[in-house]
């Protein structure tokens, strides 16, 4: 273990073209049959555990982050990606876990609010159509419920987990997976985008900041993916078709450049501006892993190689320090860190990144004694518990289609 007690030393030999292993296939563009079989067995046993002994735990709430809608999202994605005769069966399973009857109408986001269950239910209802096996309301009715959540915009924070950026993801998610043209009207997405940009401008002026956009959460200027600027800016880039060219040039790009200038000498990022914890956390919610998707999106949007270079350097930090002692979770553990390698593989096609993702997957699947020093509060759920590892095991079998759940479109 490291001296900081936040990560384990990486025991895996790094990738080389001469490395003999049973992880990648012969063409180095996918996983081996040996690993695939292991992961199929892992998924089968863990899904059984999740839906039997841990099912009560999963129903602690209806959210995507800690509750049953996380499993609904998993089954829905199995349908969206597999597109085979079992698709209806996956959706039927998803219905059991998406709860739209007990929404409280207080939170707007996909992960921790009403927008997540409603968006998932919308996609399920659309895919099932008018079949007798569809007990959900019509998808157009569900869309209206999602749109009406905009009444919470002004009182909501800006970040991913609870705020406007998380609501923006829900809108983009529906428009991606429901083929009806602009089922969420573009002007509604623009309204949310403009609210985020306006909030960022106002706080930047208030703080007299160098960055033209700046956001806070709980009176801290967080930098990472979950509560901070990396997550908000990444979500805005995913909605860049709704952003004017002037706003992209004058506000979005300079804010990204300022944010990346906060990088520490190690290549990692602090959790917040003037953070007292220093160079400590390497996890999706705080640290380098959450910056990889932002840098890749900036590289694709602005066609500047410097962003891909920084993303690759973040990958090196994750390889060295990403086996978190906190455990295997998506939010603050090894599964979330593995997704950064999958994202790098998608854009570079370099097998080193796929290999590294597989090593981190192996770490999560084997569960060696002593490699989870902080048992999660919700051991079943998507972002803190077992379901995140199941999602990763599914995604890593088709790396070019993988998406960080509830974050990457």
PDB file of C-alpha atoms in Angstrom, residues 58-59 61-76 94 96-100 103 110-111 113-114 116-118 120-121 382 387 391:
ATOM      1  CA  UNK A  58     -31.196  -2.281  -3.794  1.00  0.00           C
ATOM      2  CA  UNK A  59     -34.703  -1.013  -3.045  1.00  0.00           C
ATOM      3  CA  UNK A  61     -34.559   4.147  -2.750  1.00  0.00           C
ATOM      4  CA  UNK A  62     -35.573   4.578  -6.366  1.00  0.00           C
ATOM      5  CA  UNK A  63     -32.620   6.599  -7.626  1.00  0.00           C
ATOM      6  CA  UNK A  64     -30.051   5.623 -10.225  1.00  0.00           C
ATOM      7  CA  UNK A  65     -27.112   6.377  -7.930  1.00  0.00           C
ATOM      8  CA  UNK A  66     -27.965   4.301  -4.851  1.00  0.00           C
ATOM      9  CA  UNK A  67     -31.257   2.622  -5.667  1.00  0.00           C
ATOM     10  CA  UNK A  68     -33.246   0.315  -7.861  1.00  0.00           C
ATOM     11  CA  UNK A  69     -33.199   2.491 -10.984  1.00  0.00           C
ATOM     12  CA  UNK A  70     -29.513   1.672 -11.353  1.00  0.00           C
ATOM     13  CA  UNK A  71     -30.449  -1.936 -12.112  1.00  0.00           C
ATOM     14  CA  UNK A  72     -33.231  -0.730 -14.407  1.00  0.00           C
ATOM     15  CA  UNK A  73     -30.583   1.216 -16.323  1.00  0.00           C
ATOM     16  CA  UNK A  74     -28.403  -1.901 -16.571  1.00  0.00           C
ATOM     17  CA  UNK A  75     -31.178  -4.014 -18.069  1.00  0.00           C
ATOM     18  CA  UNK A  76     -32.207  -1.180 -20.397  1.00  0.00           C
ATOM     19  CA  UNK A  94     -36.031  -3.247 -16.037  1.00  0.00           C
ATOM     20  CA  UNK A  96     -39.489  -4.166 -12.029  1.00  0.00           C
ATOM     21  CA  UNK A  97     -36.747  -1.838 -10.834  1.00  0.00           C
ATOM     22  CA  UNK A  98     -37.796   1.558 -12.160  1.00  0.00           C
ATOM     23  CA  UNK A  99     -40.072   3.320  -9.687  1.00  0.00           C
ATOM     24  CA  UNK A 100     -41.946   6.353 -10.996  1.00  0.00           C
ATOM     25  CA  UNK A 103     -40.990  10.382  -6.901  1.00  0.00           C
ATOM     26  CA  UNK A 110     -30.570  11.885 -13.531  1.00  0.00           C
ATOM     27  CA  UNK A 111     -28.446  10.246 -10.825  1.00  0.00           C
ATOM     28  CA  UNK A 113     -33.317  12.955  -8.679  1.00  0.00           C
ATOM     29  CA  UNK A 114     -36.578  12.296 -10.491  1.00  0.00           C
ATOM     30  CA  UNK A 116     -33.296   9.446 -13.911  1.00  0.00           C
ATOM     31  CA  UNK A 117     -36.203   7.063 -13.234  1.00  0.00           C
ATOM     32  CA  UNK A 118     -38.457   9.072 -15.563  1.00  0.00           C
ATOM     33  CA  UNK A 120     -35.281   5.343 -18.081  1.00  0.00           C
ATOM     34  CA  UNK A 121     -39.029   4.657 -17.950  1.00  0.00           C
ATOM     35  CA  UNK A 382     -24.647   1.338  -9.119  1.00  0.00           C
ATOM     36  CA  UNK A 387     -23.803  -3.090  -9.681  1.00  0.00           C
ATOM     37  CA  UNK A 391     -21.852  -2.757 -15.521  1.00  0.00           C
TER      38      UNK A 391
END
